[in-house]
Each structure stands twice: as C-alpha cells, then as structure tokens.
CSV table of C-alpha atoms in Angstrom, one decimal:
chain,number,residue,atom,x,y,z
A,1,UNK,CA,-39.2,-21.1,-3.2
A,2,UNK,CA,-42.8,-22.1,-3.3
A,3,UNK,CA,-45.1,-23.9,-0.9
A,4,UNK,CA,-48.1,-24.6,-2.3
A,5,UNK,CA,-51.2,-24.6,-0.6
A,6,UNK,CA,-49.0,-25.3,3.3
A,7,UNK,CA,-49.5,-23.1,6.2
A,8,UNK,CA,-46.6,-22.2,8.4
A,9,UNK,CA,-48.1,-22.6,12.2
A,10,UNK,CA,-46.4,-20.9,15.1
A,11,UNK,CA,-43.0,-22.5,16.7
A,12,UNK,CA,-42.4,-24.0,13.1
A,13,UNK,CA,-45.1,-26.3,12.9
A,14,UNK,CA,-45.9,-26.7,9.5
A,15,UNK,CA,-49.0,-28.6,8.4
A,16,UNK,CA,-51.8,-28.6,5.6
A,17,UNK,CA,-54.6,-26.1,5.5
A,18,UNK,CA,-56.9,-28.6,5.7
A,19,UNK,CA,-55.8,-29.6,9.7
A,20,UNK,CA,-58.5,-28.6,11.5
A,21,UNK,CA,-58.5,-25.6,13.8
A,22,UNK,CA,-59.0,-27.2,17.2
A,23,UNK,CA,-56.3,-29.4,16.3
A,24,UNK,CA,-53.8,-26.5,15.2
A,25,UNK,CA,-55.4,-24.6,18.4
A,26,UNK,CA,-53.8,-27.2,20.7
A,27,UNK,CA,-50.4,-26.8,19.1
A,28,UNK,CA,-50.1,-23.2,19.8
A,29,UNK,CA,-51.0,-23.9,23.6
A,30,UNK,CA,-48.5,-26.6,24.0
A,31,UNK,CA,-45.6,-24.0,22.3
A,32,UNK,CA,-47.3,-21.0,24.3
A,33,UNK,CA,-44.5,-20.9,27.6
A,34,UNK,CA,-40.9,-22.3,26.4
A,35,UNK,CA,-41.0,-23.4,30.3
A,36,UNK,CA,-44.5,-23.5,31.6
A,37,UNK,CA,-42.3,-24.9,35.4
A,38,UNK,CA,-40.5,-21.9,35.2
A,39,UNK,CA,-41.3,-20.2,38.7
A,40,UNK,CA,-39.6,-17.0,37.9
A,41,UNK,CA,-36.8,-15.3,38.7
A,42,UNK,CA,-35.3,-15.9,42.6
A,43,UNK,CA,-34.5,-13.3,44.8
A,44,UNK,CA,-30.3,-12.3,45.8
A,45,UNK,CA,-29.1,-12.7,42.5
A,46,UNK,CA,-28.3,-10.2,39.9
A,47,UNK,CA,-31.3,-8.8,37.6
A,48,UNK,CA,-29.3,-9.5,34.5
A,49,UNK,CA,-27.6,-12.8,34.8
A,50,UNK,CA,-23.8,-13.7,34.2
A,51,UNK,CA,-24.4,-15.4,30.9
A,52,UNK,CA,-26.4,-13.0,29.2
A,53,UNK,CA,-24.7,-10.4,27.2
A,54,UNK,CA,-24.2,-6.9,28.9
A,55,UNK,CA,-24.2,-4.5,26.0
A,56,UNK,CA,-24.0,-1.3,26.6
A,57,UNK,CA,-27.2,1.0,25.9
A,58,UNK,CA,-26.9,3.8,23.2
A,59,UNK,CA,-27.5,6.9,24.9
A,60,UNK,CA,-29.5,8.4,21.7
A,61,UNK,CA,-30.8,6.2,18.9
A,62,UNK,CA,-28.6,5.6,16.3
A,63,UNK,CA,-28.4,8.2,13.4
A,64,UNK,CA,-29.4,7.6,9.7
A,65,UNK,CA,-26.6,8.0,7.0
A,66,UNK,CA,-27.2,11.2,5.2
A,67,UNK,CA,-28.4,10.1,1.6
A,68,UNK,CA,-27.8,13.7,0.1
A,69,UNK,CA,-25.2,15.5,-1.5
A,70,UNK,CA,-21.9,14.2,-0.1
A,71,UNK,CA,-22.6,11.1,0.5
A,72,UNK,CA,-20.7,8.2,-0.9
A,73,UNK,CA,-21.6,6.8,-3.7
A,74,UNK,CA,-20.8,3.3,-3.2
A,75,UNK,CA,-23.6,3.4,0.3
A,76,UNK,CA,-25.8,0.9,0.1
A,77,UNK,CA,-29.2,0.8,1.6
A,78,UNK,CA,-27.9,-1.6,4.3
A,79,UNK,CA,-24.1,-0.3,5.0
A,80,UNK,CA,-24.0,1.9,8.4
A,81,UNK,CA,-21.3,5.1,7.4
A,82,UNK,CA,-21.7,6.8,10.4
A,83,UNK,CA,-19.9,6.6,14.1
A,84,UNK,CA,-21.2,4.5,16.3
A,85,UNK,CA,-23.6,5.9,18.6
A,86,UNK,CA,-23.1,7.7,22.1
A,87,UNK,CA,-24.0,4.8,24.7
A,88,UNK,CA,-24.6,5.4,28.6
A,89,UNK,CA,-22.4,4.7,31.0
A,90,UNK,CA,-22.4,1.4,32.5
A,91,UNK,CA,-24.3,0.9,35.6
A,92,UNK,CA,-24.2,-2.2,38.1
A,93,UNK,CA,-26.2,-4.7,37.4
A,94,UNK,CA,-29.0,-4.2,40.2
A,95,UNK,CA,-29.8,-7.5,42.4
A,96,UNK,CA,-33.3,-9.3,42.5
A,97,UNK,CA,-35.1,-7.8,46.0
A,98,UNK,CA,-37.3,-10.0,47.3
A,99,UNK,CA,-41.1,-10.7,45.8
A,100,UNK,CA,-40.1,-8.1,42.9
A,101,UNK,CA,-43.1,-9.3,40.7
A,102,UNK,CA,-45.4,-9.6,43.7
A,103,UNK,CA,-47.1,-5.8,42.2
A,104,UNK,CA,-46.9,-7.7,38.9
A,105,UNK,CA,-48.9,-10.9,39.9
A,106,UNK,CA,-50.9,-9.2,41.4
A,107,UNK,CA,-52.7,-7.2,38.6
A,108,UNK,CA,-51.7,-10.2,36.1
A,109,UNK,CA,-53.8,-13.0,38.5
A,110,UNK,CA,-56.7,-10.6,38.1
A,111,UNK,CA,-56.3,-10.2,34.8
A,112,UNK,CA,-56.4,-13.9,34.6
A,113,UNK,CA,-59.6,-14.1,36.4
A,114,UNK,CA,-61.7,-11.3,34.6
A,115,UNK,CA,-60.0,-10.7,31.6
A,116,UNK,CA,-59.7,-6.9,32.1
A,117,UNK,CA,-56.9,-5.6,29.7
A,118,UNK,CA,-56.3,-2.7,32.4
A,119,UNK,CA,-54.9,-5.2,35.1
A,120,UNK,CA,-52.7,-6.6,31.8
A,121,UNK,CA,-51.4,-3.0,31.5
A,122,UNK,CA,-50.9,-2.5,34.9
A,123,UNK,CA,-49.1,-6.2,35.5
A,124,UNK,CA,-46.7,-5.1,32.4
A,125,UNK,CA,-46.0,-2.1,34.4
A,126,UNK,CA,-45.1,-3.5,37.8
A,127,UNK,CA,-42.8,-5.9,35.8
A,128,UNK,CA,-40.3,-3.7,34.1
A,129,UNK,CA,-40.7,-0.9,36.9
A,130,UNK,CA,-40.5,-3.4,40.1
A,131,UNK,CA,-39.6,-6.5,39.3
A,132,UNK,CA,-36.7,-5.2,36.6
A,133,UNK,CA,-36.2,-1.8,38.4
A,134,UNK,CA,-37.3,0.4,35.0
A,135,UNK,CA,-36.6,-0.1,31.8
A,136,UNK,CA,-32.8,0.3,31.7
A,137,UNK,CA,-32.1,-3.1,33.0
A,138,UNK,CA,-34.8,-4.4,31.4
A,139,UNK,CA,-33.3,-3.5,28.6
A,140,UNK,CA,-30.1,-5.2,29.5
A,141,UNK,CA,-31.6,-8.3,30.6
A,142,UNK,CA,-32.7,-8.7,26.6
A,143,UNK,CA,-28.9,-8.8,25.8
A,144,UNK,CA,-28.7,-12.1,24.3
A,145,UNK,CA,-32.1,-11.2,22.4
A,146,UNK,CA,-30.2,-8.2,20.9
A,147,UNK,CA,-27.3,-10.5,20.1
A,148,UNK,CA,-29.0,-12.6,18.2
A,149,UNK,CA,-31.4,-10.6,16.7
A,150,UNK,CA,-28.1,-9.2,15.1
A,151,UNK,CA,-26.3,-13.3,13.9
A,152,UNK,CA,-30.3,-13.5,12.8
A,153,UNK,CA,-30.3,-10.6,10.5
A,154,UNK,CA,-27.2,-11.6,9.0
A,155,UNK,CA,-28.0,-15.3,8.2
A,156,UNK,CA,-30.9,-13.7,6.0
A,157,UNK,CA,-29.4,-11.6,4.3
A,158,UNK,CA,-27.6,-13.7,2.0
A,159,UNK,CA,-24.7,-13.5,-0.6
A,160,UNK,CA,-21.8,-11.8,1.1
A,161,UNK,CA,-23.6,-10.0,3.1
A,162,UNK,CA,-23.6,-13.3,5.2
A,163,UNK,CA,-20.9,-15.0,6.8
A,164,UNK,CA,-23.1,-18.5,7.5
A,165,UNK,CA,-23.4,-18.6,3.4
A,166,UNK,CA,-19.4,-19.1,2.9
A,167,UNK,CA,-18.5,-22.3,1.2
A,168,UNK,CA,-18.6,-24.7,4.1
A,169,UNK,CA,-20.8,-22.5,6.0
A,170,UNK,CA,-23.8,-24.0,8.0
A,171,UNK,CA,-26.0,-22.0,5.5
A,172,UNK,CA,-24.2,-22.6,2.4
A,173,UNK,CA,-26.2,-22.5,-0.6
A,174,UNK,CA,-25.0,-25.7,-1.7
A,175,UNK,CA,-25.6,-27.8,1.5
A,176,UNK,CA,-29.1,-26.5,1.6
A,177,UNK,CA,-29.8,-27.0,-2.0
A,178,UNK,CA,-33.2,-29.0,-2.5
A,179,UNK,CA,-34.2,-28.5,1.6
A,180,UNK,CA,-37.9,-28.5,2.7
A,181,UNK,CA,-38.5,-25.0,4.6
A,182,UNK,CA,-39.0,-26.5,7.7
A,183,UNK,CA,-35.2,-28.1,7.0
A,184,UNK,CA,-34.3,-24.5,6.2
A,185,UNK,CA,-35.7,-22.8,9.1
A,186,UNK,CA,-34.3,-25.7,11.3
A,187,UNK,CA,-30.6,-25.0,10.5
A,188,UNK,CA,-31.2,-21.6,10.6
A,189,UNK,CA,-32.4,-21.6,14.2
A,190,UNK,CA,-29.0,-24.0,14.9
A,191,UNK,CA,-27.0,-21.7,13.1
A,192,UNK,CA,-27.9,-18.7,15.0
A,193,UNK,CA,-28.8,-19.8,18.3
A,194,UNK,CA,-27.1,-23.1,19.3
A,195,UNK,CA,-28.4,-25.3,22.1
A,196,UNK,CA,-26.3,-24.2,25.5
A,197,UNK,CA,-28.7,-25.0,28.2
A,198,UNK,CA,-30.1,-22.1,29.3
A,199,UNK,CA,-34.3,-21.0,29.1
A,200,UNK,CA,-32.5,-18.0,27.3
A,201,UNK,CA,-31.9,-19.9,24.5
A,202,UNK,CA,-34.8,-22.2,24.7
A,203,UNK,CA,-36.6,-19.4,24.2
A,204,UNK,CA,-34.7,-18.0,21.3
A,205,UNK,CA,-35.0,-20.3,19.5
A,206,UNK,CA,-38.4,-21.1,19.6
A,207,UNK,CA,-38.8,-17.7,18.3
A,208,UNK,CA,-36.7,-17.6,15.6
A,209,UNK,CA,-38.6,-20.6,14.0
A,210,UNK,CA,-41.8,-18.6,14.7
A,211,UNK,CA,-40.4,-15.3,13.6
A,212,UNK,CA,-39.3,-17.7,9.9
A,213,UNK,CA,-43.0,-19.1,9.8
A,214,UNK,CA,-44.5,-15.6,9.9
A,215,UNK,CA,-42.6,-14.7,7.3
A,216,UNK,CA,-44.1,-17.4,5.1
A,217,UNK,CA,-47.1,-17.0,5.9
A,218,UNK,CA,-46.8,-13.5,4.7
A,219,UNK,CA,-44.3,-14.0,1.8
A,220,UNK,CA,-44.8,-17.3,0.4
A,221,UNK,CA,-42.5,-17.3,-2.5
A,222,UNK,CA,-39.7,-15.7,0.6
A,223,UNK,CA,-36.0,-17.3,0.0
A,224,UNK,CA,-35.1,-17.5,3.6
A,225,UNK,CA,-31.5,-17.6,2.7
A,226,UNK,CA,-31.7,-14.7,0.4
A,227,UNK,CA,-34.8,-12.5,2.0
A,228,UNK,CA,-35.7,-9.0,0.7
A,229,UNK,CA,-35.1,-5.6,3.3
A,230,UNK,CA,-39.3,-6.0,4.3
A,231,UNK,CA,-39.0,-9.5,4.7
A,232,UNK,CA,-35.7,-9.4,6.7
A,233,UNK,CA,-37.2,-6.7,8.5
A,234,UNK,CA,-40.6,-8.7,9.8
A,235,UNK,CA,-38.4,-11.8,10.8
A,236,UNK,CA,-36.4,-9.1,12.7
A,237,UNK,CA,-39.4,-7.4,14.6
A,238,UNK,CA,-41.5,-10.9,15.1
A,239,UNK,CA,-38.1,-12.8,16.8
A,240,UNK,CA,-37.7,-9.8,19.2
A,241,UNK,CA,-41.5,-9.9,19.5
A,242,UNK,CA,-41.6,-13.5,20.7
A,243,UNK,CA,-38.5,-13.2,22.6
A,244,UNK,CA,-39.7,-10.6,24.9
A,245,UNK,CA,-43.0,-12.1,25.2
A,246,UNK,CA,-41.4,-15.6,26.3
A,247,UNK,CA,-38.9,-13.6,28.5
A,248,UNK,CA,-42.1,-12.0,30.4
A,249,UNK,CA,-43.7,-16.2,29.9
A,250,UNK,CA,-40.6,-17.3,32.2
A,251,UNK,CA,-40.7,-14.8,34.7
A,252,UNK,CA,-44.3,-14.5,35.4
A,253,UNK,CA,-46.5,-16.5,32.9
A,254,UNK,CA,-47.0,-18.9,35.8
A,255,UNK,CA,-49.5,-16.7,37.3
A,256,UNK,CA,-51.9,-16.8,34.5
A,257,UNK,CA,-51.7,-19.9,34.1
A,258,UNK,CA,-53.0,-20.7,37.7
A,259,UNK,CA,-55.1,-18.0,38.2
A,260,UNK,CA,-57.3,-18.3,34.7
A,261,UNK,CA,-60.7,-20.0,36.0
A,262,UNK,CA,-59.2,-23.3,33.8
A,263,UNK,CA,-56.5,-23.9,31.1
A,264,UNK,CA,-58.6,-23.0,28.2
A,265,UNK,CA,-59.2,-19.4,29.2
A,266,UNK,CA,-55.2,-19.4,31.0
A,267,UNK,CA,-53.8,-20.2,27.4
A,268,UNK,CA,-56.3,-17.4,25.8
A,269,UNK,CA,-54.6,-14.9,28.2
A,270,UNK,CA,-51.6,-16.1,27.5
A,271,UNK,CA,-51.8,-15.3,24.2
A,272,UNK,CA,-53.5,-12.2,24.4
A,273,UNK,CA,-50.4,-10.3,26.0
A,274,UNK,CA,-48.3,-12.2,23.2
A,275,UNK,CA,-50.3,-10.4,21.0
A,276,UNK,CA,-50.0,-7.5,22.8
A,277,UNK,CA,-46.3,-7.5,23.4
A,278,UNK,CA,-46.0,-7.9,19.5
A,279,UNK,CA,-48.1,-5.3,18.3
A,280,UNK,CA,-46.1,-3.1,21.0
A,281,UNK,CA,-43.0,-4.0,19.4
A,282,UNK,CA,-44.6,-3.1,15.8
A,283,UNK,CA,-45.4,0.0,17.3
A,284,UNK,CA,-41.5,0.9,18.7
A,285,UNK,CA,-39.9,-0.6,15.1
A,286,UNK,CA,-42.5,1.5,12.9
A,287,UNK,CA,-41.9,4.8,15.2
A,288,UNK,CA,-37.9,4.1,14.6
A,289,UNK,CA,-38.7,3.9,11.0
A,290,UNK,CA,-40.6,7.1,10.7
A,291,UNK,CA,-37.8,8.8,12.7
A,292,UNK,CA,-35.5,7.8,9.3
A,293,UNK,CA,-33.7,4.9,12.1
A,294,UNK,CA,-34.1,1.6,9.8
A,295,UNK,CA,-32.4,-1.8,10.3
A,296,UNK,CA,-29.2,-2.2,8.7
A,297,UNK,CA,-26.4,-4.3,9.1
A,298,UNK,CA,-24.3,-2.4,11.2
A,299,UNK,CA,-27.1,-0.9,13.2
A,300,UNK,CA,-29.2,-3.7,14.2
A,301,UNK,CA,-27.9,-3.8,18.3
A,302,UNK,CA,-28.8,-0.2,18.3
A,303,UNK,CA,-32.1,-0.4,16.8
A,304,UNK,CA,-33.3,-3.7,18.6
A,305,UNK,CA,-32.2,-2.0,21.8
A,306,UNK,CA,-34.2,1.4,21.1
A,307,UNK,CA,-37.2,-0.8,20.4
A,308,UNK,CA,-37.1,-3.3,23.2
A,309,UNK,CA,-36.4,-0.2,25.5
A,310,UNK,CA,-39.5,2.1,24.1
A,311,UNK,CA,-41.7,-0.7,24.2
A,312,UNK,CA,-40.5,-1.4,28.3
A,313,UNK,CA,-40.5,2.6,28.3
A,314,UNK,CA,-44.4,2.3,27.2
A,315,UNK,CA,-45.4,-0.7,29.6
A,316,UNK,CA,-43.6,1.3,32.6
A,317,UNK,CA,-45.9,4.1,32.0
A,318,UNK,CA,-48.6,2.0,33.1
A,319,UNK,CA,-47.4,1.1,36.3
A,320,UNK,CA,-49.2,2.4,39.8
C-alpha cells in the first residue's frame, strides 16, 4: 500500500509534505490533551474506576516458549505454548485521599516555569507513588489500555490470526478494499475501541490513530491489515506510549498548562514528557525483548502489563 510523497501527522492527521511546519505545529497542540478541562482525578473514589478493566497483575513476566529440542514443531513465532503466568493476588482497589497529586503539581508547575527536566522526574514520581499509591495500582488503573492494546494487536495481524478480518468482519479484506489509509486507520480505531463515553476511551483512541500514523511514517509501503511482527510491534509500543502519556495529560496535564509562562512554552512541556513517557516505554518493551519476553498473541496482556509497570517502577524511583 503506497503513499506517495504524504506524511502521517500525529492523531491521524494526514496532510502533504508541503504544509508548512507552523501550521502542522498547531495541529499537534490542539491533539496534545484528549481533555485539556480535565481537572483530574477527585478525591473519595476508588483509584482504579468501576469501568476500567481489573486484570490481574502477573507476578513474574511471562516466560518464552523454548525454541529447542522438544519443542513442537508446528510453534509459530506468534503462538504462546506455555502456562499462563503466575499473577498476584488481588488487592482492593485503594480510594483517592485527598490532594494525592498535590507532591506531583508541585514539581510539575515548576517544571512548567523553568523547564528543569529534574522537577519532570520528580512530578512523574509523586504521581505513581502518591497520587496512584505505587506502581501496582498504577498498573491497574492502565487496565483498559492493556485490553486494548491486546483487540489492537489482533486487528493487525491479519489472515486468521484476526477475528475482525472474518467475512463480514468490520476489517474484512473486502469491505476495505480500495480504502485511503486514513479510511483504514479510521475503522480500525472503531473496530478496536468503540466510542462509550468515557475520557478512557477518548483517549484510546486518539492513540491508536497516532500509534497507525507512526507506523507509516516509518513503513510506508505497511499493509495495516496485514502488518509484519516489527511493525505490529511499534504500533503496539507507540498506542501504550500515547495512552499512558494521555492518562498522566488527564490527571495532571492541567498544571502545565497553567503554570508554563504562556501556551506556547505550556504545549512544549507538554510534549516534552510525551516524549519522555514514550522513549520510557521503548526502554521497558526493548528490556522485555532482550530478556527473550516478545509480543505474541497470547502474551500481549502480560507483556503490556510488565512494560507499563517497569516504566511506573522507573518514574517511582524518582520520587522524594
């Protein structure tokens, strides 16, 4: 599938090279926050809400099938043969003290002012180990993200491997025949991650089309129905990326944002923690990998949950 000489912005925008940068500048800051209102989380309620899926945390990541003598034959790259793993038991769900991100606004509003990426590493911190109690529920409150990163890995996958690409399916090859990429990534994002109201999946979807135009940018020629184990991986790592960032946007983004010395340098702040939370993520996925822990079908909760928790694990370290 090519596409000629067209770039793929963030949050699906799609547009010719020849826009001009301030232009394709003030599109990023308008898709920035999925809910720039947002004023955070209140206080009384539980830390992981009702309607977010509660999946339970593996207690050990997940183990790699053994590719050597014994193994069957018929394994593919992307078939999980092994047990599921050993998960932790179930805590309750903690409830929201009051002012839980006040240690987080804090070091974020002066990181708003001067720019210093300490205070950003410090606000992170007081986040997940105040306002979420460490990174366990953190974790937990990334449910849905983990959910969908899983419906997500399956619509781009293709073939069989994929139950939206049935006859009939909302990703059948035959209804999408002859469909611009921004068509494709469109019904992708409604196949995966239908509208239901909530900032949850707002969000979601917002980075699934951003997570689809990375991957064009990067692979050009990709079939998004049909993508290859690299590409299916980056589309994998970039939605939990932006998911986590716009998760962190919702609760406490609103600080930044009134804190920078104007909107200009609030939006550049903005998007230097999304940059940061992705190349944290990067960081957790390519540490997985090394360890032999790879995405596969059948493994995807478990390995999205290892990385979301490392990279929480990582910003907690930072906390005072």
């Amino acid at each position: 599938m090519s596409h000629g000489r067209r770039e793929f912005l963030p949050s699906g925008t799609m547009t010719i090279k020849l826009v001009s940068r301030s232009r394709a500048r003030s599109r990023r800051g308008r898709d920035m926050g999925t809910s720039q209102s947002s004023n955070g989380s209140p206080s009384g309620v539980p830390m992981v809400p009702p309607w977010v899926p509660d999946l339970p945390l593996p207690a050990s990541p997940p183990a790699e099938p053994d590719a050597g003598e014994g193994a069957p034959p018929e394994a593919a790259p992307d078939q999980d043969t092994t047990s599921a793993p050993n998960t932790e038991p179930r805590q309750p769900i903690p409830v929201a003290p009051a002012r839980r991100f006040s240690g987080a606004n804090r070091n974020l509003g002066e990181y708003a002012r001067s720019g210093d990426r300490a205070n950003m590493q410090r606000g992170l911190g007081q986040y997940v180990k105040k306002g979420y109690g460490g990174s366990g529920t953190a974790t937990r409150r990334m449910g849905g993200t983990v959910q969908t990163a899983q419906a997500l890995y399956s619509a781009l996958s293709g073939g069989e491997a994929s139950s939206y690409s049935e006859a009939g399916g909302p990703l059948d090859p035959v209804l999408t025949a002859g469909r611009s990429a921004n068509e494709i990534m469109d019904a992708v994002v409604e196949a995966v991650r239908p509208v239901d109201g909530t900032q949850d999946a707002e969000a979601s979807r917002t980075s699934i089309k951003d997570a689809l135009a990375d991957v064009l940018n990067q692979y050009p020629d990709a079939d998004l129905l049909n993508l290859q184990q690299e590409q299916r991986d980056l589309a994998i790592e970039r939605f939990v990326a932006g998911d986590v960032f716009r998760r962190i946007d919702l609760d406490i983004g609103k600080t930044i944002r009134e804190k920078a010395p104007n909107a200009v340098i609030g939006m550049g702040r903005l998007k230097e923690v999304r940059e940061y939370v992705r190349e944290a993520i990067s960081a957790s996925f390519r540490r997985l990998r090394e360890a032999g822990q790879s995405l596969a079908t059948r493994r995807i909760t478990q390995i999205v949950q290892s990385a979301i928790r490392e990279t929480y694990q990582v910003f907690e370290g930072y906390a005072e």
